[in-house]
Amino acid sequence: MTSTVTEIASDIYRISTYASDFGIQFNQFLIKDDEPFLMHTGFRKMFGATREAVATVLDPTRLRWIGFSHFESDECGALNEWLAAAPRAQAVCSFVGATVSVDDFAVRPARALADNEVFQTGRHRLRFLATPHVPHCWDAGLFFEETGRTLLCSDLFFQPGDPPALDTADIVGPARNAIVGGQSGPLAKDMPYTPYTDATLERLADLGPRTLATMHGASFSGDGSAALRALALVVREILGVPRS
Ligand SMILES: [Fe+2]
Ligand SMILES: [Fe+2]
């Protein structure tokens, strides 16, 4: 298993591993800074490939923060391997995530973040947004890198296959096709539409992201607000939610 590394925004490195058994990419994002930050660990079986990829950018033992959206193995399965490899590393996730899952699973306690909490990694400032059930799971949250306006958006804009690192044209179309195509598969119904979904996606759009760092598929450089609002309409349409 090998990974490719691409700088998709200033100091933000996309580490992409294509898994042919799933037919999708698993992408981690490394922020190179005084206190390096890794968004998602990938599965435990991907740890070696991810560590090698991180080592092309910085010393993996320097890793300080390990963020992820929600407690699933592709998001944080290799957390304990990273905590062992990097002595100063600590998980950062939602209060719900830390309380319900991570502090029992992990060998060291997580830093539980409140909604809208901001922390600095050096030159870069990260804002945590609690986003329950977006993209899915009660504990879900997302990180917004405010310095360069990159939204680390986890499973939002999921696209299958092995696309290029960065799309500057359209990721809503491929994401829409993926949602439609996935409706009849064994992994259908991954994103619920709850009473909070609209407001959550609108709040993300209001951040004005210039880059959307996507966990599965191409990242997007362009008008992230428009893409998020378009995604909200797509999800409503496909799930049959009436327009308000
Ligand atoms: Fe997920
Ligand atoms: Fe995922």
Short mmCIF file of C-alpha atoms and ligand atoms in Angstrom, two decimals:
data_model
loop_
_atom_site.label_atom_id
_atom_site.label_comp_id
_atom_site.label_asym_id
_atom_site.label_seq_id
_atom_site.Cartn_x
_atom_site.Cartn_y
_atom_site.Cartn_z
CA MET A 1 0.00 0.00 0.00
CA THR A 2 1.54 3.31 -1.07
CA SER A 3 0.39 6.88 -0.66
CA THR A 4 0.84 10.00 -2.76
CA VAL A 5 1.52 13.37 -1.19
CA THR A 6 0.32 16.68 -2.68
CA GLU A 7 0.38 20.17 -1.16
CA ILE A 8 -3.18 21.36 -1.88
CA ALA A 9 -2.95 24.65 0.03
CA SER A 10 -0.14 26.44 1.81
CA ASP A 11 1.39 23.96 4.33
CA ILE A 12 -1.52 21.52 3.87
CA TYR A 13 -0.45 18.17 2.45
CA ARG A 14 -2.94 15.65 1.13
CA ILE A 15 -1.81 12.06 1.74
CA SER A 16 -3.85 9.84 -0.53
CA THR A 17 -4.04 6.06 -0.39
CA TYR A 18 -6.16 4.30 -2.99
CA ALA A 19 -7.68 1.07 -1.68
CA SER A 20 -8.61 -1.13 -4.63
CA ASP A 21 -10.72 -3.45 -2.44
CA PHE A 22 -12.98 -0.48 -1.58
CA GLY A 23 -12.52 1.28 -4.93
CA ILE A 24 -12.03 4.60 -3.13
CA GLN A 25 -9.29 6.83 -1.79
CA PHE A 26 -8.59 7.38 1.89
CA ASN A 27 -7.06 10.84 2.27
CA GLN A 28 -5.34 12.28 5.31
CA PHE A 29 -4.32 15.94 5.58
CA LEU A 30 -1.13 17.04 7.27
CA ILE A 31 -0.65 20.65 8.33
CA LYS A 32 3.06 21.44 8.50
CA ASP A 33 3.57 23.83 11.36
CA ASP A 34 5.29 24.21 14.75
CA GLU A 35 2.72 21.78 16.14
CA PRO A 36 1.96 19.50 13.18
CA PHE A 37 -1.69 18.51 12.80
CA LEU A 38 -2.96 15.36 11.04
CA MET A 39 -6.60 15.16 9.97
CA HIS A 40 -7.70 11.49 10.08
CA THR A 41 -5.33 8.59 10.73
CA GLY A 42 -6.78 6.18 8.19
CA PHE A 43 -7.32 2.53 9.02
CA ARG A 44 -4.88 0.74 11.31
CA LYS A 45 -3.64 -1.29 8.31
CA MET A 46 -2.74 1.99 6.56
CA PHE A 47 -0.55 3.26 9.39
CA GLY A 48 2.78 2.25 7.77
CA ALA A 49 1.91 3.88 4.45
CA THR A 50 0.65 7.05 6.13
CA ARG A 51 3.71 7.32 8.38
CA GLU A 52 6.01 6.96 5.37
CA ALA A 53 4.09 9.68 3.57
CA VAL A 54 4.21 12.00 6.60
CA ALA A 55 7.98 11.41 6.76
CA THR A 56 8.38 12.98 3.31
CA VAL A 57 7.10 16.25 4.80
CA LEU A 58 8.30 16.22 8.44
CA ASP A 59 9.59 13.94 11.17
CA PRO A 60 6.56 11.79 12.14
CA THR A 61 7.62 11.74 15.80
CA ARG A 62 6.94 15.53 15.87
CA LEU A 63 3.23 15.07 15.25
CA ARG A 64 1.34 17.04 17.91
CA TRP A 65 -2.38 16.91 17.04
CA ILE A 66 -4.54 14.18 15.54
CA GLY A 67 -7.96 15.46 14.50
CA PHE A 68 -10.89 13.59 12.99
CA SER A 69 -14.55 14.15 12.41
CA HIS A 70 -16.17 11.11 13.97
CA PHE A 71 -15.33 7.77 15.53
CA GLU A 72 -14.95 5.35 12.61
CA SER A 73 -11.94 3.24 11.74
CA ASP A 74 -11.05 5.13 8.56
CA GLU A 75 -11.11 8.37 10.57
CA CYS A 76 -9.17 7.24 13.65
CA GLY A 77 -8.44 3.50 13.45
CA ALA A 78 -4.67 4.07 13.61
CA LEU A 79 -4.92 6.54 16.50
CA ASN A 80 -3.13 4.33 19.02
CA GLU A 81 -0.34 3.54 16.54
CA TRP A 82 0.20 7.29 16.09
CA LEU A 83 0.07 7.95 19.84
CA ALA A 84 2.82 5.33 20.25
CA ALA A 85 4.92 6.69 17.38
CA ALA A 86 4.68 10.36 18.34
CA PRO A 87 5.19 10.90 22.09
CA ARG A 88 3.66 14.43 22.15
CA ALA A 89 0.69 13.58 19.95
CA GLN A 90 -2.83 14.01 21.30
CA ALA A 91 -6.22 13.40 19.71
CA VAL A 92 -8.45 16.45 19.27
CA CYS A 93 -12.13 15.81 18.68
CA SER A 94 -15.60 16.77 19.84
CA PHE A 95 -16.62 16.57 23.49
CA VAL A 96 -19.10 13.86 22.52
CA GLY A 97 -16.41 11.91 20.65
CA ALA A 98 -13.97 12.06 23.54
CA THR A 99 -16.59 11.18 26.15
CA VAL A 100 -18.46 8.45 24.29
CA SER A 101 -15.63 6.66 22.46
CA VAL A 102 -12.11 8.05 22.22
CA ASP A 103 -11.16 8.24 25.89
CA ASP A 104 -12.03 4.57 26.27
CA PHE A 105 -10.41 3.45 23.01
CA ALA A 106 -7.21 5.49 23.04
CA VAL A 107 -4.09 4.91 25.14
CA ARG A 108 -4.02 8.63 26.08
CA PRO A 109 -6.96 10.97 26.67
CA ALA A 110 -8.13 13.27 23.91
CA ARG A 111 -8.41 17.03 24.03
CA ALA A 112 -12.18 17.53 23.87
CA LEU A 113 -13.10 20.62 21.90
CA ALA A 114 -16.16 22.80 22.42
CA ASP A 115 -18.11 24.02 19.45
CA ASN A 116 -16.36 27.03 17.88
CA GLU A 117 -13.20 26.52 19.92
CA VAL A 118 -10.09 27.86 18.23
CA PHE A 119 -6.52 26.71 18.65
CA GLN A 120 -3.20 27.66 17.10
CA THR A 121 -0.66 25.22 15.68
CA GLY A 122 1.89 27.98 15.03
CA ARG A 123 1.23 29.99 11.87
CA HIS A 124 -2.11 28.27 11.38
CA ARG A 125 -5.32 28.75 13.31
CA LEU A 126 -7.91 25.97 13.46
CA ARG A 127 -11.56 26.42 14.38
CA PHE A 128 -13.54 23.38 15.49
CA LEU A 129 -17.18 23.16 14.55
CA ALA A 130 -19.41 20.61 16.21
CA THR A 131 -21.59 19.26 13.39
CA PRO A 132 -23.69 16.44 14.89
CA HIS A 133 -24.84 13.98 12.17
CA VAL A 134 -23.01 15.93 9.40
CA PRO A 135 -21.63 14.06 7.52
CA HIS A 136 -22.84 11.38 9.96
CA CYS A 137 -22.57 10.26 13.62
CA TRP A 138 -23.57 12.10 16.79
CA ASP A 139 -19.99 12.98 17.62
CA ALA A 140 -19.24 14.56 14.23
CA GLY A 141 -17.26 17.77 13.97
CA LEU A 142 -15.13 19.48 11.34
CA PHE A 143 -12.02 21.66 11.42
CA PHE A 144 -11.68 24.94 9.53
CA GLU A 145 -8.13 26.11 8.93
CA GLU A 146 -8.75 29.84 9.06
CA THR A 147 -5.34 31.06 7.91
CA GLY A 148 -5.76 29.75 4.35
CA ARG A 149 -9.54 29.11 4.58
CA THR A 150 -9.43 25.33 4.15
CA LEU A 151 -12.36 23.28 5.42
CA LEU A 152 -11.29 19.76 6.41
CA CYS A 153 -14.64 18.31 5.49
CA SER A 154 -14.32 14.56 6.16
CA ASP A 155 -16.90 12.49 4.27
CA LEU A 156 -18.73 15.44 2.71
CA PHE A 157 -18.32 15.45 -1.10
CA PHE A 158 -17.49 11.72 -1.14
CA GLN A 159 -16.41 10.60 -4.63
CA PRO A 160 -15.39 7.03 -5.52
CA GLY A 161 -12.42 5.97 -7.69
CA ASP A 162 -8.95 7.45 -7.76
CA PRO A 163 -9.36 11.04 -8.96
CA PRO A 164 -6.59 13.69 -9.05
CA ALA A 165 -5.68 15.52 -5.83
CA LEU A 166 -7.35 18.81 -6.66
CA ASP A 167 -10.42 19.71 -8.67
CA THR A 168 -10.92 23.34 -9.64
CA ALA A 169 -14.06 22.83 -11.74
CA ASP A 170 -16.85 20.97 -9.96
CA ILE A 171 -17.02 18.48 -7.15
CA VAL A 172 -20.75 18.77 -6.56
CA GLY A 173 -21.56 16.85 -9.77
CA PRO A 174 -19.30 13.87 -8.93
CA ALA A 175 -20.51 13.96 -5.30
CA ARG A 176 -24.12 13.94 -6.50
CA ASN A 177 -23.44 10.96 -8.78
CA ALA A 178 -21.81 9.15 -5.85
CA ILE A 179 -24.82 9.72 -3.58
CA VAL A 180 -27.24 8.55 -6.30
CA GLY A 181 -25.06 5.55 -7.14
CA GLY A 182 -24.62 4.63 -3.50
CA GLN A 183 -28.34 4.56 -2.75
CA SER A 184 -28.66 0.98 -3.99
CA GLY A 185 -25.39 -0.35 -2.56
CA PRO A 186 -24.58 -2.02 0.77
CA LEU A 187 -23.20 1.26 2.18
CA ALA A 188 -26.31 3.30 1.35
CA LYS A 189 -27.85 5.94 3.62
CA ASP A 190 -24.56 7.21 5.05
CA MET A 191 -25.76 10.81 5.41
CA PRO A 192 -28.97 11.43 7.32
CA TYR A 193 -31.02 14.56 6.82
CA THR A 194 -31.88 15.78 10.30
CA PRO A 195 -33.47 18.97 11.72
CA TYR A 196 -29.89 20.29 12.06
CA THR A 197 -28.55 19.50 8.58
CA ASP A 198 -29.58 22.67 6.74
CA ALA A 199 -28.30 25.03 9.43
CA THR A 200 -25.06 23.07 9.75
CA LEU A 201 -24.28 23.15 6.03
CA GLU A 202 -25.23 26.84 5.88
CA ARG A 203 -22.91 27.55 8.80
CA LEU A 204 -20.07 25.79 6.96
CA ALA A 205 -20.83 27.79 3.80
CA ASP A 206 -20.74 31.03 5.81
CA LEU A 207 -17.10 30.28 6.68
CA GLY A 208 -16.20 31.10 3.06
CA PRO A 209 -13.80 28.19 2.44
CA ARG A 210 -11.47 28.47 -0.54
CA THR A 211 -10.39 24.83 -0.35
CA LEU A 212 -12.46 21.78 0.58
CA ALA A 213 -10.19 18.97 1.81
CA THR A 214 -12.17 15.83 1.03
CA MET A 215 -11.50 12.51 2.73
CA HIS A 216 -12.63 10.33 -0.19
CA GLY A 217 -12.01 11.80 -3.63
CA ALA A 218 -10.57 15.00 -5.03
CA SER A 219 -10.20 18.10 -2.92
CA PHE A 220 -11.70 21.28 -4.35
CA SER A 221 -10.19 24.69 -4.87
CA GLY A 222 -12.69 27.45 -5.61
CA ASP A 223 -15.94 28.80 -4.17
CA GLY A 224 -16.44 26.42 -1.25
CA SER A 225 -19.52 28.28 -0.02
CA ALA A 226 -21.35 27.75 -3.30
CA ALA A 227 -20.31 24.09 -3.35
CA LEU A 228 -21.66 23.52 0.18
CA ARG A 229 -24.97 25.23 -0.61
CA ALA A 230 -25.27 23.18 -3.80
CA LEU A 231 -24.52 20.00 -1.85
CA ALA A 232 -27.30 20.86 0.62
CA LEU A 233 -29.78 21.09 -2.27
CA VAL A 234 -28.51 17.83 -3.77
CA VAL A 235 -28.89 15.95 -0.51
CA ARG A 236 -32.40 17.29 0.02
CA GLU A 237 -33.39 16.41 -3.53
CA ILE A 238 -32.03 12.87 -3.41
CA LEU A 239 -33.45 12.13 0.04
CA GLY A 240 -36.79 13.68 -0.90
CA VAL A 241 -36.72 16.45 1.70
CA PRO A 242 -39.07 19.30 0.74
CA ARG A 243 -37.46 22.72 0.22
CA SER A 244 -38.18 25.06 3.12
FE FE B 1 -17.54 8.43 8.08
FE FE B 2 -14.53 8.47 5.69
#
